[in-house]
Structure formats: structure tokens, C-alpha cells
C-alpha positions as a printed Julia matrix, in Angstrom:
426×3 Matrix{Float64}:
 -11.65   -7.2   -16.59
 -15.26   -6.78  -15.13
 -14.22   -3.4   -13.54
 -12.36   -2.14  -16.49
 -15.39   -2.96  -18.38
 -17.74   -1.19  -16.05
 -15.22    1.94  -15.9
 -15.51    2.09  -20.06
 -19.39    2.13  -19.71
 -19.99   -1.36  -19.69
 -18.2    -1.81  -23.0
 -15.05   -4.05  -23.57
 -12.17   -1.73  -23.77
 -10.73   -1.74  -27.16
  -7.04   -2.65  -27.19
  -5.33   -0.8   -29.76
  -7.28    2.57  -29.63
  -4.9     5.5   -29.46
  -8.0     8.05  -28.81
  -8.5    10.09  -25.51
 -10.18    8.18  -22.93
 -13.54    9.73  -22.12
 -12.78   11.86  -18.99
 -15.13   10.87  -16.22
 -16.04   11.0   -12.34
 -16.33    7.59  -10.31
 -18.8     7.9    -7.45
 -18.27    4.74   -4.9
 -19.53    3.83   -1.35
 -17.15    1.97    1.15
 -17.53   -1.22   -0.43
 -17.4     0.08   -4.12
 -13.57    1.35   -2.66
 -12.87   -1.75   -0.91
 -13.21   -3.6    -4.53
 -11.6    -1.29   -6.71
  -8.59   -0.1    -4.23
  -6.62   -3.57   -4.17
  -6.95   -4.41   -7.99
  -6.55   -0.63   -9.69
  -4.08    2.05   -8.52
  -4.73    5.68   -8.96
  -2.55    5.78  -12.34
  -4.35    2.95  -13.77
  -7.96    4.92  -12.95
  -6.53    7.77  -14.78
  -5.38    5.79  -17.79
  -9.37    4.76  -17.95
 -10.41    8.53  -18.11
 -11.24    8.59  -14.26
 -10.26   12.14  -13.55
 -11.71   12.22   -9.83
 -13.14    9.53   -7.36
 -15.26   10.34   -4.79
 -17.4     8.98   -1.75
 -20.93    8.57   -2.52
 -21.68   10.31    1.03
 -18.93   13.42    1.01
 -20.27   16.88   -0.07
 -19.68   16.84   -3.93
 -19.96   20.06   -6.41
 -21.89   19.74   -9.36
 -19.94   19.25  -12.66
 -22.44   19.46  -15.25
 -20.66   18.69  -18.04
 -19.04   15.17  -17.39
 -20.56   11.67  -17.12
 -20.64   10.21  -13.6
 -20.03    6.27  -13.0
 -21.72    5.0   -10.02
 -20.36    1.96   -7.98
 -22.36    1.5    -5.0
 -24.33   -1.21   -2.74
 -28.13   -0.95   -3.91
 -28.61    0.14    0.26
 -31.45    2.29    1.31
 -29.63    5.44    2.0
 -26.98    4.97   -0.93
 -30.5     4.96   -3.21
 -31.48    8.35   -1.49
 -28.47   10.0    -2.09
 -28.54    9.1    -5.58
 -31.88   10.47   -6.15
 -30.68   13.42   -4.47
 -27.57   13.63   -6.71
 -30.54   13.5    -9.85
 -32.65   16.43   -8.14
 -29.63   18.47   -7.93
 -28.72   18.09  -11.64
 -25.02   17.28  -10.65
 -23.61   15.54  -13.72
 -24.29   15.21  -17.34
 -25.11   11.61  -17.59
 -25.21    8.94  -14.88
 -23.99    5.15  -15.48
 -25.45    3.52  -12.27
 -23.6     0.19  -11.46
 -24.95   -1.77   -8.38
 -22.36   -4.39   -6.62
 -25.2    -6.44   -5.78
 -28.6    -6.58   -7.64
 -31.03   -4.17   -6.82
 -34.61   -5.21   -6.01
 -37.38   -3.88   -8.3
 -38.87   -1.47   -5.38
 -35.43    0.32   -5.38
 -35.34    0.94   -8.91
 -38.86    2.43   -9.23
 -37.59    4.77   -6.45
 -34.92    5.8    -8.73
 -36.93    6.0   -11.56
 -39.52    8.21   -9.77
 -36.93   10.64   -8.74
 -35.71   10.72  -12.11
 -39.07   11.53  -13.5
 -39.34   14.23  -10.73
 -35.82   15.65  -11.56
 -37.05   15.75  -15.27
 -33.31   13.77  -15.66
 -34.73   10.6   -17.31
 -32.78   11.16  -20.28
 -29.5    12.01  -18.32
 -29.69    7.96  -16.54
 -27.81    6.53  -19.35
 -27.42    2.94  -17.99
 -28.52    0.62  -14.82
 -26.54   -1.96  -14.34
 -26.18   -5.05  -11.61
 -22.37   -5.72  -11.77
 -22.41   -8.72   -9.51
 -19.14   -8.18   -7.93
 -19.71   -8.28   -4.47
 -16.21   -9.77   -3.59
 -12.85   -8.38   -2.78
  -9.63   -9.89   -4.82
  -6.61   -9.82   -3.14
  -4.46  -12.17   -5.32
  -4.95  -13.74   -8.56
  -6.51  -16.83   -6.9
  -7.79  -15.48   -3.24
 -10.91  -13.47   -2.68
 -12.45  -12.25    0.5
 -16.15  -11.56    1.0
 -16.39   -8.46    2.74
 -14.22   -5.79    4.58
 -16.78   -3.13    6.02
 -18.82   -4.21    8.68
 -16.85   -7.64    8.72
 -17.52   -8.52   12.28
 -20.97   -9.46   10.8
 -19.89  -12.0     8.82
 -17.26  -13.73   11.1
 -16.4   -16.77   12.45
 -17.49  -15.44   15.81
 -20.85  -14.12   14.55
 -22.09  -17.73   13.23
 -21.21  -19.29   16.5
 -22.35  -17.01   18.86
 -24.46  -18.62   21.29
 -27.22  -15.92   21.58
 -27.56  -15.33   17.53
 -30.92  -15.05   16.34
 -32.5   -16.83   13.36
 -32.89  -13.69   11.52
 -29.34  -12.49   12.39
 -28.23  -16.33   11.15
 -30.31  -15.83    7.64
 -28.42  -12.18    6.98
 -25.05  -13.49    7.78
 -26.15  -16.72    5.41
 -27.61  -14.15    2.9
 -24.7   -11.92    2.98
 -22.36  -14.81    2.21
 -24.68  -16.46   -0.71
 -24.55  -13.01   -2.27
 -20.89  -12.94   -2.5
 -20.4   -16.43   -3.69
 -22.98  -16.21   -6.73
 -21.45  -12.82   -7.71
 -18.07  -14.41   -7.85
 -19.42  -17.2   -10.41
 -21.52  -14.64  -12.28
 -18.19  -13.23  -12.75
 -16.57  -16.21  -13.7
 -19.15  -17.15  -15.86
 -19.45  -20.68  -14.46
 -21.59  -22.84  -12.5
 -19.98  -24.71   -9.63
 -20.63  -28.37   -8.44
 -21.3   -27.54   -4.76
 -20.17  -30.15   -2.07
 -20.47  -29.39    1.76
 -20.41  -31.03    5.36
 -23.85  -31.67    6.32
 -25.46  -30.17    9.61
 -23.25  -27.13    9.56
 -23.4   -23.62    8.83
 -21.87  -24.66    5.15
 -24.48  -27.01    4.15
 -27.41  -23.5     4.75
 -25.0   -21.68    2.48
 -24.81  -24.58    0.26
 -28.43  -25.01   -0.27
 -29.4   -21.04   -0.5
 -26.45  -20.91   -3.22
 -28.09  -23.87   -5.27
 -31.34  -22.4    -4.9
 -29.95  -19.14   -6.07
 -28.36  -20.58   -9.11
 -31.14  -22.79  -10.05
 -33.93  -19.93   -9.97
 -31.5   -17.65  -12.09
 -30.87  -20.46  -14.63
 -34.77  -21.38  -14.96
 -35.24  -17.74  -16.05
 -33.82  -17.92  -19.61
 -34.67  -15.03  -20.96
 -32.24  -13.29  -18.53
 -29.95  -15.74  -16.87
 -26.64  -14.33  -16.07
 -24.82  -17.73  -17.22
 -26.2   -18.07  -20.71
 -25.47  -15.55  -23.69
 -22.61  -13.56  -24.19
 -21.63  -12.7   -20.72
 -17.59  -12.39  -19.49
 -17.13  -15.9   -19.03
 -17.49  -18.6   -21.92
 -21.14  -18.12  -22.52
 -22.91  -21.61  -22.93
 -22.17  -24.17  -20.05
 -18.77  -25.49  -20.74
 -18.63  -29.06  -19.55
 -15.17  -27.85  -16.99
 -17.33  -26.91  -13.95
 -15.35  -26.05  -11.33
 -15.79  -27.46   -7.61
 -17.02  -25.55   -4.7
 -15.91  -27.12   -1.59
 -17.54  -25.53    1.4
 -16.07  -26.28    5.09
 -17.12  -24.7     8.3
 -14.43  -23.33   10.0
 -14.89  -25.66   13.06
 -13.34  -28.68   11.08
  -9.84  -27.41   11.56
  -9.56  -25.01   14.35
  -5.75  -25.43   14.68
  -4.42  -24.01   11.42
  -5.97  -20.3    12.23
  -4.11  -20.36   15.89
  -0.95  -21.51   14.59
   1.46  -18.78   13.74
   4.04  -19.26   10.75
   7.23  -17.79   10.05
   6.82  -16.78    6.91
   7.0   -13.01    5.15
   3.21  -12.74    4.54
   2.26  -14.4     7.77
   4.13  -11.81    9.83
   3.1    -9.14    8.06
  -0.3    -9.89    8.44
  -0.06  -11.06   12.02
   2.02   -8.23   13.34
   1.49   -5.09   11.29
  -1.45   -3.0    10.06
  -2.45   -4.95    6.95
  -5.44   -4.56    5.3
  -6.62   -5.03    1.54
  -3.08   -5.52    0.37
  -1.96   -2.4     1.92
   0.53   -2.2     5.06
   0.43    0.96    7.03
   3.43    1.87    9.45
   4.2     4.4    11.7
   8.18    5.34   10.71
   9.86    5.68   13.87
  11.96    8.9    14.44
  15.61    9.25   15.11
  16.64    8.9    18.98
  18.38   12.49   18.8
  17.78   14.13   22.21
  15.01   17.11   21.95
  15.37   19.93   24.08
  13.63   19.48   27.51
   9.72   21.01   27.01
   9.92   20.66   23.33
   7.05   18.66   21.63
   7.76   14.93   20.99
   8.14   14.38   17.26
   5.07   13.46   15.4
   5.83    9.76   13.86
   5.11    9.71   10.0
   2.54    7.34    9.19
   3.6     5.35    5.63
   1.79    3.34    3.58
   2.84    0.78    0.9
   0.85   -1.49   -1.29
   2.04   -5.18   -1.51
   0.1    -6.28   -4.66
   0.77   -8.84   -7.17
   3.0    -6.19   -9.15
   5.47   -6.54   -6.73
   8.06   -8.97   -7.86
   9.97   -9.16   -4.81
   6.57   -9.67   -2.74
   5.31  -12.35   -5.17
   8.85  -14.0    -4.96
   9.21  -13.92   -1.27
   5.58  -13.74    0.67
   6.09  -17.33    1.33
   9.51  -17.59    2.06
  10.82  -17.62    5.98
  11.44  -14.31    7.6
  15.32  -14.84    7.94
  15.54  -15.63    3.92
  13.61  -12.36    3.36
  16.15  -10.58    4.81
  19.28  -11.81    3.16
  17.29  -11.48   -0.09
  16.69   -7.62    0.48
  20.22   -7.35    1.38
  21.17   -9.24   -1.98
  19.05   -7.27   -3.89
  20.75   -4.06   -2.24
  24.0    -5.04   -3.05
  23.03   -6.08   -6.93
  21.41   -2.59   -7.02
  24.55   -0.76   -5.53
  26.53   -2.37   -8.33
  24.56   -1.23  -11.05
  24.73    2.19   -9.86
  28.43    2.18   -9.43
  29.0     0.95  -13.1
  26.83    4.08  -14.14
  28.73    6.48  -11.9
  32.02    5.06  -13.2
  30.86    5.33  -16.71
  30.25    9.17  -16.15
  33.74    9.52  -14.4
  35.28    8.29  -17.7
  33.16   10.14  -20.27
  34.89   13.42  -18.53
  38.31   12.44  -20.07
  40.84   15.22  -20.68
  43.36   14.77  -23.53
  43.01   13.51  -26.93
  45.23   10.31  -26.44
  44.29    6.88  -28.62
  43.25    4.98  -25.74
  41.13    7.71  -24.41
  39.18    7.61  -27.84
  38.49    3.84  -28.2
  37.67    3.55  -24.8
  35.02    6.26  -25.05
  33.42    4.24  -28.27
  32.95    1.47  -26.02
  31.68    3.29  -23.07
  29.14    5.43  -25.0
  27.45    2.09  -25.97
  27.76    0.88  -22.03
  26.28    4.17  -20.93
  23.3     4.33  -23.37
  22.17    0.7   -22.13
  22.64    2.1   -18.6
  20.77    5.09  -18.89
  17.82    3.11  -20.68
  17.9     0.76  -17.62
  17.53    3.76  -15.21
  13.42    3.6   -14.81
  14.33    0.07  -14.17
  16.87    0.84  -11.47
  14.55    3.34   -9.84
  11.58    0.86   -9.58
  13.99   -1.44   -8.17
  15.34    1.18   -5.7
  11.68    1.78   -4.99
  11.03   -1.92   -3.89
  14.08   -2.32   -2.27
  13.15    0.52    0.19
   9.75   -0.51    0.82
  10.7    -4.34    1.77
  13.71   -2.78    3.64
  10.97   -0.68    5.71
   8.45   -3.3     5.97
  11.09   -5.95    7.13
  12.54   -3.73    9.63
   9.19   -3.1    11.51
   8.49   -6.66   11.46
  11.58   -6.9    12.99
  11.19   -4.47   15.6
   8.01   -6.52   16.77
   9.92   -9.69   16.63
  12.7    -8.35   19.06
  10.36   -6.6    21.48
   8.18   -9.74   21.86
  10.49  -12.6    21.32
   8.44  -13.65   18.37
  11.32  -15.88   17.56
  11.22  -17.79   20.75
   7.69  -18.0    20.66
   7.5   -19.45   17.25
  10.23  -21.96   18.24
   8.05  -23.19   21.19
   4.89  -23.48   18.98
   6.77  -25.48   16.5
   7.57  -27.69   19.47
   4.39  -28.16   21.36
   2.88  -29.14   17.77
   5.35  -31.4    16.61
   5.37  -33.09   20.57
   9.05  -32.88   20.77
  10.43  -32.26   24.54
  10.56  -28.91   25.91
  13.23  -27.8    28.13
  10.7   -26.73   30.82
   7.31  -27.27   31.27
   4.35  -25.4    29.35
   3.22  -23.9    33.08
   6.54  -22.69   33.75
   6.59  -20.78   30.02
   3.25  -19.62   30.29
   4.25  -18.16   34.31
   7.54  -16.94   33.13
   7.24  -13.06   33.28
   9.82  -12.74   30.26
């Protein structure tokens, strides 16, 4: 909702407006791209009037009569580039949206550039969006994807980490959590374990929330923000834990569809990238090996099969794909059968009565075609993804591995000792 509002020049989109959307250009950096891509498809962007979406640091041509919506991090180099855009008079008007809050000094830099370029009137709006987190599912979000090595379990627990590096990591985490609560429009009750990194985050977040509330004039949690406005009594509970509390879970490999896709395939921000294996037909000697096609699929909330089966054990998923395929084929055959009946020769009574029955059936079959095509697309997608997972399972004997892991965790007896298994070359 917050993103759609931003793309609509920070006015909530009107539900039943039939008018054309205002055509505009979207300029984002890598951070902005990561935030938008799991949530809005290209088609949805187009419906909202976004004709072009470009990276801030790519070579862009001037489009003088179009408004541009910027969605970027307020970093030094991004600000410089935006000032350069103003000087080059690239667009008709500029809507500047920052993913995190922009500092006063950087705002002044932009203002100076605008005055210098005589473009003050063209800067239409400047907004802090507080959207510095990536939503992957309805109830799951991650903090960052770009340079994620900087904010990770390893980074926090490195023995040689300096205080300033630790501060930077904590600030990054706090900023994202703060953005999340601003977007939610709610103030959490914070609980954390003492003496850990979680406590550092909690203290900083608490301070940041308090400072914001103290400034009653432009507090983000009062007034007509996206949330319920004035403090509601239903406050969410934010529990911060240090990963060290439970180290076993991330080391455990589960047998469910989503976990396997995440573990063995190239899966980032709800998109899985596959290399299609080409056929095994022999190519003439000396010929170039065939290029592997790369395909990428989005596994999102709108994919009903994924929603239903992502938590199912893998063998069940394979069966479900098969069932879907069979039901799809049955529907397809029905349409074909009706078509052949429609080509009836001869005017005998039986054929006429059949015809009127089947016309109704055919009408319903035709109206369900888009649904059928969508079903076919999903079946193909999951057939490909499941096949890719299966190849990994076979080549790496993951089923055996999973079985042993389960046995070790449940402390049941193994048919050979752990050392034998580890030293076994197979």
C-alpha cells in the first residue's frame, strides 16, 4: 500500500477512477529495486502509469515532458547523481522519495543544486518513505539484500570486529526496524535478552522511537499516517533474540519444498533462477557445446500452488504437480471433444439436440480458457522447479542425507557409526 501510494505521487490511489493514470518514469537504485521487485510486477507498475523503470546510475536520456519518481537511499553518490539530473534538466518534475530518512545537510545539497540549476519549481515533492525493508511474504520481511554480508550473523560475531563497525551494523538494523514500524503505524513493546547484540538493537530502537514521539509536531506515529493514526491500545510485541540462543535450527535441513528450493537452487527475493538442461542428443565432434538457457520464475503469494505446497514434504509436492497436470489434461480433452462434436454433419435430430447442449458447455469452456492457461503456466513452472530440485537430490543423495540427519537429531540408532559415514567416499 505504501509503495502504491508513493508511485501515485504520495496520494492514496482512488479505487474506482476510470481515468488514465499519469504516465511517469521510476528511477531507483539497487536498494529500491530489491524492495519493489518482490511486491510489484512489471504489469502492476504499468497499470500504475510507470512506463519506464531505470537504475539511477545507468545512462539515462532526457525525457523533458514526463514526471520522474525517484526511490533511492540517501547516500552521498545517489545525492550527487540526483543533483546532476537536476542540472541536466532530465525530466519535467521530480518527486524525490528516500528509502530512509535523509539528513539535513544532504537536503541542503539538493536545494543548492536546484537553485543553481534554476529547477526549484520542478522539484515537486521530497519524502522520507521509511521503507527500508524487503517484504517477501505477507508476514515475513528481511532487512537487506544489497551488501548483506555487512549485516549478517558472521559480521556481528567476527572476533576482530571494531566498535565502529558494530555501531554501523546496529544502526542499519535499527533503521530497518524503525522503518517497518513507521509503515505499520504502530509502536511496539520491545523485549530482548540481556547482554547480547539484541539488547544493543533494542536500546537504540527504543531511543529512536522515543525521540520521534517527543517531537509532537512531526511525529511519524500521530496524525493521518498509513496506520491507525493516534496510538491504538493494541500494540504489537517485538521480540529480539540473538541467533546464538538457537544455533541448531539454521543448520538443520528440512525436506519441504520451499526449504529445498532455498537450499539447492539459486533463490533470491522470491525469484528462482534455473539453468535448463539441454537434450542429450550428440552434437557433431568439434561443434560448440550448446548454451544452457537460463530461466527465472517468480514464486510469490499470487502463485496458488506455491502458497498451498511450499510447506509440504517434497514427495507430496511431486504428486500434487502430477495431479494438477492430470486435471488440466482432462479439462483440455473436454474442450477438444466439444470441438469435434461441433463439426457435426447431417441434420439428424440427435445431432441438433446434442448441439444445443454442447453450445452451453463450449461457452463455459471458452470462458474458462484464461484460467486454464494460467493453470498450465503454473504447472510448467513447478514441473521445472521440482525437476531441478530432484536432479540435485539425486546427484547429491540428499534423501539419504536428510534421513541420517533426522536419525541423528532424534538420537535413534544408525546402521553404521558417524565416522564411517563421514569417511565413506560415496
